[in-house]
Coordinates of C-alpha atoms in Angstrom, one line a residue:
X471 CA 4.4 7.5 -30.7
X472 CA 3.9 5.4 -27.6
X473 CA 6.9 4.8 -25.6
X474 CA 7.7 1.2 -25.1
X475 CA 9.6 0.7 -21.8
X476 CA 12.3 -2.1 -20.9
X477 CA 12.8 -4.1 -17.8
X478 CA 15.9 -3.2 -15.8
X479 CA 18.0 -6.2 -15.0
X480 CA 21.6 -6.2 -13.9
X481 CA 22.0 -2.5 -14.6
X482 CA 20.7 -2.9 -17.9
X483 CA 17.5 -1.7 -20.0
X484 CA 16.4 -5.1 -21.4
X485 CA 13.3 -6.3 -23.6
X486 CA 11.5 -9.4 -22.5
X487 CA 12.5 -12.6 -24.5
X488 CA 8.6 -13.0 -25.3
X489 CA 9.0 -10.0 -27.6
X490 CA 5.5 -8.9 -26.1
X491 CA 4.3 -5.9 -24.5
X492 CA 1.5 -4.3 -22.2
X493 CA -0.5 -1.6 -23.1
X494 CA -1.3 0.7 -20.1
X495 CA -4.3 3.0 -20.7
X496 CA -5.3 6.3 -19.5
X497 CA -8.2 5.4 -16.8
X498 CA -9.6 9.0 -17.6
X499 CA -9.3 8.3 -21.3
X500 CA -9.1 4.6 -22.1
X501 CA -8.3 5.2 -25.7
X502 CA -5.1 6.7 -24.9
X503 CA -2.5 4.4 -24.5
X504 CA 0.2 6.1 -21.9
X505 CA 3.1 3.7 -22.5
X506 CA 4.0 0.1 -23.3
X507 CA 5.7 -2.3 -21.0
X508 CA 7.3 -5.7 -21.3
X509 CA 5.1 -8.7 -21.3
X510 CA 7.8 -10.7 -19.3
X511 CA 8.0 -14.4 -18.8
X512 CA 9.1 -16.8 -16.1
X513 CA 12.9 -17.0 -17.6
X514 CA 13.0 -13.0 -17.7
X515 CA 12.1 -13.4 -14.0
X516 CA 14.6 -16.1 -13.3
X517 CA 17.5 -13.8 -14.9
X518 CA 16.7 -10.8 -12.7
X519 CA 16.7 -13.2 -9.6
X520 CA 20.4 -14.7 -10.8
X521 CA 21.6 -10.9 -11.1
X522 CA 20.0 -10.2 -7.7
X523 CA 22.1 -13.3 -6.2
X524 CA 25.1 -12.4 -7.9
X525 CA 25.1 -8.9 -6.5
X526 CA 24.1 -9.9 -3.2
X527 CA 27.5 -10.6 -1.4
X528 CA 29.0 -7.0 -2.7
X529 CA 26.2 -5.3 -1.5
X530 CA 25.7 -6.6 1.7
X531 CA 29.4 -5.9 2.5
X532 CA 29.0 -2.3 1.3
X533 CA 29.0 0.1 4.4
X534 CA 25.7 1.0 5.7
X535 CA 26.8 4.9 5.1
X536 CA 27.5 4.4 1.6
X537 CA 24.2 2.2 0.9
X538 CA 22.4 5.5 2.7
X539 CA 24.4 8.1 0.5
X540 CA 22.8 6.2 -2.7
X541 CA 19.3 6.0 -1.1
X542 CA 19.5 9.8 -0.4
X543 CA 20.9 10.8 -3.9
X544 CA 18.0 8.7 -5.5
X545 CA 15.6 10.7 -3.2
X546 CA 16.9 14.0 -4.3
X547 CA 16.5 12.8 -8.2
X548 CA 13.2 12.0 -7.5
X549 CA 12.5 15.4 -6.0
X550 CA 13.9 17.1 -9.1
X551 CA 11.7 15.1 -11.4
X552 CA 8.3 15.4 -9.0
X553 CA 6.4 17.1 -11.5
X554 CA 7.1 14.5 -14.1
X555 CA 6.5 11.6 -11.7
X556 CA 3.3 13.2 -10.6
X557 CA 2.0 13.6 -14.4
X558 CA 2.7 9.8 -14.6
X559 CA 1.0 9.0 -11.7
X560 CA -2.2 10.6 -12.8
X561 CA -2.2 9.3 -16.3
X562 CA -1.5 5.7 -15.6
X563 CA -3.2 5.2 -12.1
X564 CA -6.0 8.1 -12.3
X565 CA -5.4 9.7 -9.0
X566 CA -6.5 13.6 -8.5
X567 CA -3.2 15.4 -8.8
X568 CA -2.8 16.7 -5.2
X569 CA -3.0 13.0 -4.1
X570 CA -0.6 12.0 -6.7
X571 CA 2.0 14.8 -5.9
X572 CA 1.5 13.7 -2.3
X573 CA 2.3 10.1 -3.0
X574 CA 5.4 11.1 -5.0
X575 CA 6.7 13.2 -2.0
X576 CA 6.0 10.3 0.5
X577 CA 8.2 7.9 -1.6
X578 CA 10.9 10.9 -1.7
X579 CA 10.6 11.1 2.1
X580 CA 10.8 7.3 2.5
X581 CA 14.3 7.2 0.5
X582 CA 15.6 10.1 2.9
X583 CA 14.3 8.5 6.0
X584 CA 16.0 5.1 5.3
X585 CA 19.2 6.8 4.0
X586 CA 19.8 7.9 7.4
X587 CA 18.7 4.7 9.2
X588 CA 21.1 2.7 7.0
X589 CA 24.1 4.3 8.9
X590 CA 22.6 3.1 12.0
X591 CA 22.4 -0.6 11.4
X592 CA 24.9 -2.8 12.5
X593 CA 23.7 -4.5 15.9
X594 CA 24.0 -4.1 19.5
X595 CA 26.6 -5.0 22.0
X596 CA 25.6 -6.9 25.4
X597 CA 27.6 -7.3 28.7
X598 CA 29.0 -10.7 28.6
X599 CA 28.9 -13.1 31.9
X600 CA 32.8 -13.7 32.1
X601 CA 36.1 -11.5 31.8
X602 CA 37.9 -10.8 28.4
X603 CA 35.0 -11.6 26.5
X604 CA 32.9 -9.8 23.7
X605 CA 29.1 -10.8 23.4
X606 CA 27.2 -8.8 20.6
X607 CA 24.5 -9.2 18.0
X608 CA 25.2 -8.3 14.5
X609 CA 22.2 -7.2 12.0
X610 CA 23.0 -9.0 8.5
X611 CA 20.4 -8.8 5.5
X612 CA 18.6 -11.8 4.6
X613 CA 19.6 -12.0 1.1
X614 CA 17.4 -11.6 -2.0
X615 CA 14.0 -9.9 -1.3
X616 CA 11.2 -10.5 -3.7
X617 CA 8.9 -7.5 -3.9
X618 CA 5.2 -7.6 -5.3
X619 CA 3.3 -4.6 -5.5
X620 CA 0.0 -3.1 -6.0
X621 CA -1.5 -0.3 -8.3
X622 CA -3.1 1.8 -6.0
X623 CA 0.0 3.3 -4.6
X624 CA 2.3 2.7 -7.4
X625 CA 5.4 4.5 -6.2
X626 CA 4.7 4.9 -2.4
X627 CA 4.1 1.1 -1.6
X628 CA 7.1 -0.1 -3.8
X629 CA 9.3 2.5 -2.2
X630 CA 8.5 1.5 1.2
X631 CA 9.3 -2.1 0.7
X632 CA 12.4 -1.3 -1.8
X633 CA 14.2 1.3 0.8
X634 CA 14.4 -0.5 3.8
X635 CA 15.4 -3.8 1.9
X636 CA 18.2 -1.7 0.2
X637 CA 19.2 0.0 3.4
X638 CA 19.7 -3.3 5.2
X639 CA 21.9 -4.7 2.5
X640 CA 19.5 -6.8 0.5
X641 CA 19.3 -7.4 -3.3
X642 CA 15.7 -7.0 -4.7
X643 CA 13.6 -8.1 -7.7
X644 CA 10.4 -6.3 -7.9
X645 CA 7.3 -6.8 -10.2
X646 CA 5.2 -3.6 -10.2
X647 CA 1.4 -3.9 -10.8
X648 CA 0.7 -4.0 -14.9
X649 CA -1.9 -1.3 -14.4
X650 CA 0.7 1.6 -13.5
X651 CA 4.4 0.1 -13.6
X652 CA 6.0 3.5 -15.2
X653 CA 6.8 5.2 -11.6
X654 CA 8.6 2.3 -10.5
X655 CA 10.9 2.2 -13.7
X656 CA 11.3 6.1 -12.9
X657 CA 12.7 4.9 -9.2
X658 CA 14.8 2.4 -11.1
X659 CA 16.3 5.1 -13.0
X660 CA 17.1 7.4 -10.0
X661 CA 18.7 4.6 -8.2
X662 CA 20.9 3.9 -11.3
X663 CA 21.8 7.4 -11.6
X664 CA 22.5 7.6 -7.9
X665 CA 25.3 4.9 -8.4
X666 CA 23.4 1.6 -7.2
X667 CA 25.5 -1.2 -8.3
X668 CA 24.3 -3.9 -11.0
X669 CA 22.2 -6.3 -10.0
X670 CA 21.3 -4.9 -6.7
X671 CA 17.8 -3.9 -7.9
X672 CA 15.9 -5.6 -10.9
X673 CA 12.5 -4.8 -12.0
X674 CA 10.6 -7.0 -14.3
X675 CA 7.3 -5.9 -15.7
X676 CA 4.4 -8.7 -16.5
X677 CA 1.9 -11.0 -15.0
X678 CA 1.7 -12.1 -11.6
X679 CA 1.2 -15.7 -12.9
X680 CA 4.4 -16.1 -14.3
X681 CA 6.8 -13.1 -13.3
X682 CA 5.4 -12.9 -9.4
X683 CA 5.2 -16.8 -9.4
X684 CA 8.9 -17.1 -10.4
X685 CA 10.0 -14.6 -7.8
X686 CA 8.2 -16.4 -5.2
X687 CA 9.3 -19.7 -6.0
X688 CA 12.8 -19.3 -7.3
X689 CA 15.3 -21.0 -4.8
X690 CA 17.4 -17.7 -5.2
X691 CA 15.1 -15.7 -3.6
X692 CA 15.1 -15.5 0.6
X693 CA 12.0 -13.3 1.6
X694 CA 8.8 -12.3 -0.1
X695 CA 6.9 -9.0 0.5
X696 CA 3.3 -8.7 -1.0
X697 CA 0.7 -6.0 -1.2
X698 CA -2.9 -6.8 -2.7
X699 CA -6.1 -8.4 -2.0
X700 CA -6.7 -10.9 0.8
X701 CA -7.5 -13.7 -1.7
X702 CA -4.2 -13.3 -3.6
X703 CA -2.1 -12.5 -0.6
X704 CA -3.2 -15.8 1.2
X705 CA -2.2 -18.0 -2.0
X706 CA 1.1 -15.9 -1.9
X707 CA 1.9 -16.5 1.7
X708 CA 0.9 -20.4 1.5
X709 CA 3.0 -20.5 -1.5
X710 CA 6.2 -18.7 -0.1
X711 CA 6.1 -20.2 3.2
X712 CA 6.0 -23.8 1.4
X713 CA 9.0 -22.7 -0.5
X714 CA 10.7 -22.0 3.0
X715 CA 10.7 -18.0 2.4
X716 CA 10.4 -15.1 5.1
X717 CA 7.2 -13.6 4.0
X718 CA 5.1 -10.5 4.5
X719 CA 1.8 -9.7 3.3
X720 CA -0.6 -6.5 3.8
X721 CA -4.1 -7.2 2.5
X722 CA -7.4 -5.9 2.5
X723 CA -9.5 -4.0 4.6
X724 CA -13.2 -3.3 5.7
X725 CA -12.5 -0.3 7.7
X726 CA -14.7 1.6 10.0
X727 CA -15.1 5.0 11.4
X728 CA -17.2 4.7 14.8
X729 CA -19.2 8.0 15.3
X730 CA -20.4 8.2 19.1
X731 CA -23.2 10.3 20.5
X732 CA -20.6 13.1 21.5
X733 CA -19.2 13.5 18.2
X734 CA -20.0 16.5 16.1
X735 CA -21.7 15.2 13.0
X736 CA -20.4 17.8 10.6
X737 CA -16.8 17.1 11.9
X738 CA -17.5 13.3 11.6
X739 CA -19.1 13.6 8.3
X740 CA -15.7 15.5 7.4
X741 CA -13.5 12.6 8.6
X742 CA -15.5 9.7 6.9
X743 CA -15.5 11.7 3.5
X744 CA -12.2 12.2 3.4
X745 CA -11.6 8.6 4.5
X746 CA -13.9 6.9 2.1
X747 CA -13.8 9.3 -0.9
X748 CA -10.1 10.0 -0.8
X749 CA -8.2 8.3 -3.8
X750 CA -11.5 7.5 -5.4
X751 CA -11.9 4.8 -2.4
X752 CA -8.9 2.9 -3.9
X753 CA -6.9 2.8 -0.5
X754 CA -6.6 -0.5 1.8
X755 CA -7.0 1.6 4.7
X756 CA -10.0 3.8 3.0
X757 CA -13.3 4.1 5.2
X758 CA -15.9 1.8 4.0
X759 CA -18.1 1.7 7.2
X760 CA -19.5 4.6 9.2
X761 CA -20.9 3.1 12.4
X762 CA -22.9 5.9 13.9
X763 CA -24.9 6.3 17.1
X764 CA -28.7 6.6 16.7
X765 CA -28.5 10.2 18.4
X766 CA -26.6 11.7 15.8
X767 CA -27.5 9.4 13.0
X768 CA -30.0 11.6 11.1
X769 CA -27.5 14.5 11.2
X770 CA -24.4 12.9 10.2
X771 CA -26.0 11.0 7.1
X772 CA -27.3 14.7 6.1
X773 CA -23.9 15.8 6.3
X774 CA -22.3 12.8 4.7
X775 CA -24.5 12.9 1.6
X776 CA -23.7 16.8 1.3
X777 CA -20.0 16.1 0.8
X778 CA -20.5 13.2 -1.5
X779 CA -22.7 15.2 -3.9
X780 CA -20.3 18.1 -3.6
X781 CA -17.1 16.4 -4.7
X782 CA -16.0 17.3 -8.2
X783 CA -15.2 14.3 -10.4
X784 CA -13.3 14.2 -13.4
X785 CA -9.7 13.9 -15.1
X786 CA -7.3 13.7 -12.1
X787 CA -5.4 17.0 -13.2
X788 CA -8.2 19.5 -12.5
X789 CA -10.8 17.7 -10.5
X790 CA -11.1 16.6 -7.0
X791 CA -11.7 13.0 -7.4
X792 CA -10.2 10.9 -10.6
X793 CA -11.6 7.6 -12.1
X794 CA -11.2 4.2 -10.8
X795 CA -7.7 2.7 -12.2
X796 CA -9.5 0.2 -14.8
X797 CA -12.7 -1.2 -16.1
X798 CA -12.7 -4.2 -14.2
X799 CA -12.5 -2.2 -10.8
X800 CA -15.2 0.1 -12.1
X801 CA -17.4 -2.9 -12.7
X802 CA -16.7 -4.4 -9.3
X803 CA -17.9 -1.1 -7.5
X804 CA -21.1 -1.0 -9.5
X805 CA -21.7 -4.9 -9.0
X806 CA -21.3 -4.1 -5.2
X807 CA -23.7 -1.0 -5.6
X808 CA -26.4 -3.3 -7.0
X809 CA -25.7 -5.9 -4.3
X810 CA -26.5 -3.5 -1.7
X811 CA -29.6 -2.3 -3.6
X812 CA -30.9 -6.0 -3.6
X813 CA -30.0 -6.5 0.0
X814 CA -32.0 -3.8 1.2
X815 CA -29.8 -1.0 1.8
X816 CA -30.9 2.6 1.0
X817 CA -29.3 4.4 -1.6
X818 CA -28.6 8.0 -0.1
X819 CA -26.1 9.4 -2.6
X820 CA -24.4 8.5 -5.7
X821 CA -24.8 4.8 -7.1
X822 CA -23.9 5.4 -10.7
X823 CA -21.8 6.9 -13.4
X824 CA -21.7 10.8 -13.2
X825 CA -22.8 12.6 -16.1
X826 CA -21.0 15.4 -18.2
X827 CA -18.6 15.9 -20.8
X828 CA -15.4 15.7 -18.5
X829 CA -16.6 12.1 -17.7
X830 CA -18.0 10.7 -20.7
X831 CA -14.7 8.4 -21.5
X832 CA -13.3 7.4 -18.4
X833 CA -13.9 4.7 -15.6
X834 CA -16.0 7.3 -13.4
X835 CA -18.2 6.5 -10.5
X836 CA -20.1 8.8 -8.2
X837 CA -19.4 8.9 -4.5
X838 CA -21.6 6.5 -3.0
X839 CA -23.6 6.5 0.5
X840 CA -25.7 3.5 1.6
X841 CA -28.0 3.9 4.8
X842 CA -30.1 1.3 6.6
X843 CA -27.1 -0.9 6.3
X844 CA -27.3 -4.1 8.8
X845 CA -23.7 -5.8 9.5
X846 CA -24.4 -8.9 8.1
X847 CA -24.9 -7.6 4.5
X848 CA -22.2 -8.0 2.1
X849 CA -21.8 -4.2 1.4
X850 CA -20.8 -4.1 5.3
X851 CA -18.7 -7.1 5.2
X852 CA -16.7 -7.4 1.9
X853 CA -14.1 -4.8 0.5
X854 CA -15.6 -2.8 -2.4
X855 CA -12.3 -1.0 -3.3
X856 CA -14.2 2.2 -4.7
X857 CA -15.9 5.4 -3.1
X858 CA -18.6 3.4 -1.4
X859 CA -19.4 4.0 2.3
X860 CA -22.1 2.0 4.1
X861 CA -23.8 3.8 7.2
X862 CA -25.0 1.5 10.2
X863 CA -27.0 2.7 13.0
X864 CA -26.1 1.4 16.6
X865 CA -27.7 2.0 20.1
X866 CA -24.8 2.4 22.2
X867 CA -21.2 2.5 22.3
X868 CA -21.0 -1.4 23.3
X869 CA -22.9 -2.3 20.1
X870 CA -20.6 0.3 18.1
X871 CA -17.6 -1.6 19.3
X872 CA -19.1 -5.0 18.4
X873 CA -20.1 -4.0 14.9
X874 CA -16.6 -2.5 14.6
X875 CA -14.9 -6.0 15.1
X876 CA -17.8 -7.9 13.1
X877 CA -15.7 -8.5 9.9
X878 CA -12.9 -10.6 8.8
X879 CA -10.8 -7.8 8.2
X880 CA -8.6 -5.4 11.0
X881 CA -6.5 -3.2 9.0
X882 CA -7.6 0.6 10.2
X883 CA -10.2 1.9 12.3
X884 CA -11.1 5.3 14.0
X885 CA -13.5 6.6 16.3
X886 CA -15.2 10.0 16.5
X887 CA -15.7 10.9 20.0
X888 CA -15.3 13.8 22.9
X889 CA -15.4 11.0 25.5
X890 CA -12.1 10.1 26.7
X891 CA -13.2 7.0 28.0
X892 CA -14.8 5.8 24.8
X893 CA -11.5 6.7 22.9
X894 CA -9.3 4.9 25.2
X895 CA -11.7 1.8 25.1
X896 CA -11.8 1.9 21.4
X897 CA -8.0 1.9 21.3
X898 CA -8.0 -1.3 23.7
X899 CA -10.6 -3.4 22.0
X900 CA -10.9 -2.4 18.3
X901 CA -9.3 -5.5 16.3
X902 CA -7.4 -3.4 14.0
X903 CA -3.4 -2.9 13.4
X904 CA -3.9 1.1 12.9
X905 CA -6.2 2.8 15.4
X906 CA -7.0 6.6 15.4
X907 CA -9.0 9.0 17.5
X908 CA -10.6 11.8 15.8
X909 CA -9.0 11.0 12.5
X910 CA -9.8 9.3 9.3
X911 CA -8.9 5.9 8.6
X912 CA -6.5 6.5 6.0
X913 CA -3.1 8.5 6.1
X914 CA 0.3 6.9 7.8
X915 CA 3.4 8.2 9.3
X916 CA 6.4 6.8 7.7
X917 CA 8.4 6.0 10.8
X918 CA 5.9 3.7 12.8
X919 CA 5.1 0.3 12.0
X920 CA 2.0 -0.4 9.6
X921 CA 0.0 -3.7 9.1
X922 CA -3.1 -5.3 10.1
X923 CA -4.9 -8.0 12.0
X924 CA -7.0 -10.8 10.7
X925 CA -7.3 -11.3 7.0
X926 CA -5.7 -7.9 6.6
X927 CA -2.1 -9.4 7.0
X928 CA 0.0 -12.5 7.5
X929 CA 0.5 -10.8 11.0
X930 CA 4.1 -11.9 10.8
X931 CA 6.1 -8.6 9.8
X932 CA 5.0 -4.9 9.8
X933 CA 6.1 -2.5 7.1
X934 CA 7.8 1.2 7.7
X935 CA 9.9 2.5 10.4
X936 CA 12.3 0.2 12.3
X937 CA 9.6 -2.5 12.0
X938 CA 9.9 -2.3 8.3
X939 CA 13.9 -3.0 8.6
X940 CA 13.4 -6.1 10.9
X941 CA 12.0 -7.8 8.0
X942 CA 14.9 -7.5 5.9
X943 CA 17.5 -8.2 8.6
X944 CA 18.4 -11.1 10.5
X945 CA 20.2 -11.5 13.7
X946 CA 23.5 -13.1 14.3
X947 CA 24.7 -13.7 18.0
X948 CA 28.6 -13.5 18.3
X949 CA 30.5 -15.0 21.6
X950 CA 34.1 -13.6 21.3
X951 CA 36.5 -15.1 24.0
X952 CA 39.5 -13.1 23.4

């Protein structure tokens, strides 16, 4: 019998007042319903906000080391349940098992990192200009944080928003993506068992148009953090700022890897393939453009095509690349493949549904490579969010830099080169919030800032590391004349 899971509000597991549920299917086998979740209403979301507001003062005055102890214990509980959480990720989101396990470990590590940070929060002391005075800055929580999170990293992204929010003393309302909400509820269970007070975290499943909208507009929330598409994120930003909220958005990308004439084509192909085809291309930092110097272009394409064609596609538990997360995601990728063909790009690898018994039922697509791509084509300008990479030929490093920046996005960018000057110029001139040298565009350290430029971000607040705490704290300056 399929499990029906409840919302987590004010320390209790509760059903929606609608009485309706959402079925989540296994993208590797859509006839299998993995679990049912609450199809919540705006009233359910408002109840969660009320709980967070009521709990805020007590949580804000809880000592930082105690908040950190709870986060650390939650991380330990997740570590004990890592296999179970990995199973859930594979079943709901479709990730290949090693990728799913890595994402779960990332969430565990984030909890432990911010558990330590919680004890260090407080503020700084400055020297006053007069005698018998104290001058210091206090860091205080913003209040109630509303988190709206995506399906492509359904445990890592919620946790990298949630952990700093809780560490800083904020209470939280969280709407996970409807395609893969199970692991967020598992996180709520772990925090509950770790001793998180009632109302400090509230998780409500359901549509963004009702639950998310209520979280953003409700006068009880003080800050909004959203990760998702640029189109939706820009609407969220406008909506949240109109409501007077502090807001942070991390959005889409059209991430390039520039391959210079000094690069080894095989090494460059490894870097691009890993960035483009990992997580089935469903990463906001995934490489979707390879910008390649004409002197190494042919060798690079041959190497990249070889890697694309060698990837083992099938169910995530025992294959290298899993399905796309939903039928709509698959259809979107296939549509872009047809658009690229119509624009005149050359299909060099993939381009369709794979064949075989293991992939008959799921939302599978072949790793796909297009060559002869021009920078003004839609395949080179618009986010595909599937395992599709466009290869563009350039005549020199200057042209490569120009093509690198010739998009509306600026999330992640990398260069493959043996020339130190080129590497430094790329770091200086690439219009991206994350820049890498001789590395794939994907993969992030948890203790440094993450965020994009242009349409990849609101460019307001960064996530992760100390920058992640900045969003969830506000400074109070104290002048104490004793």
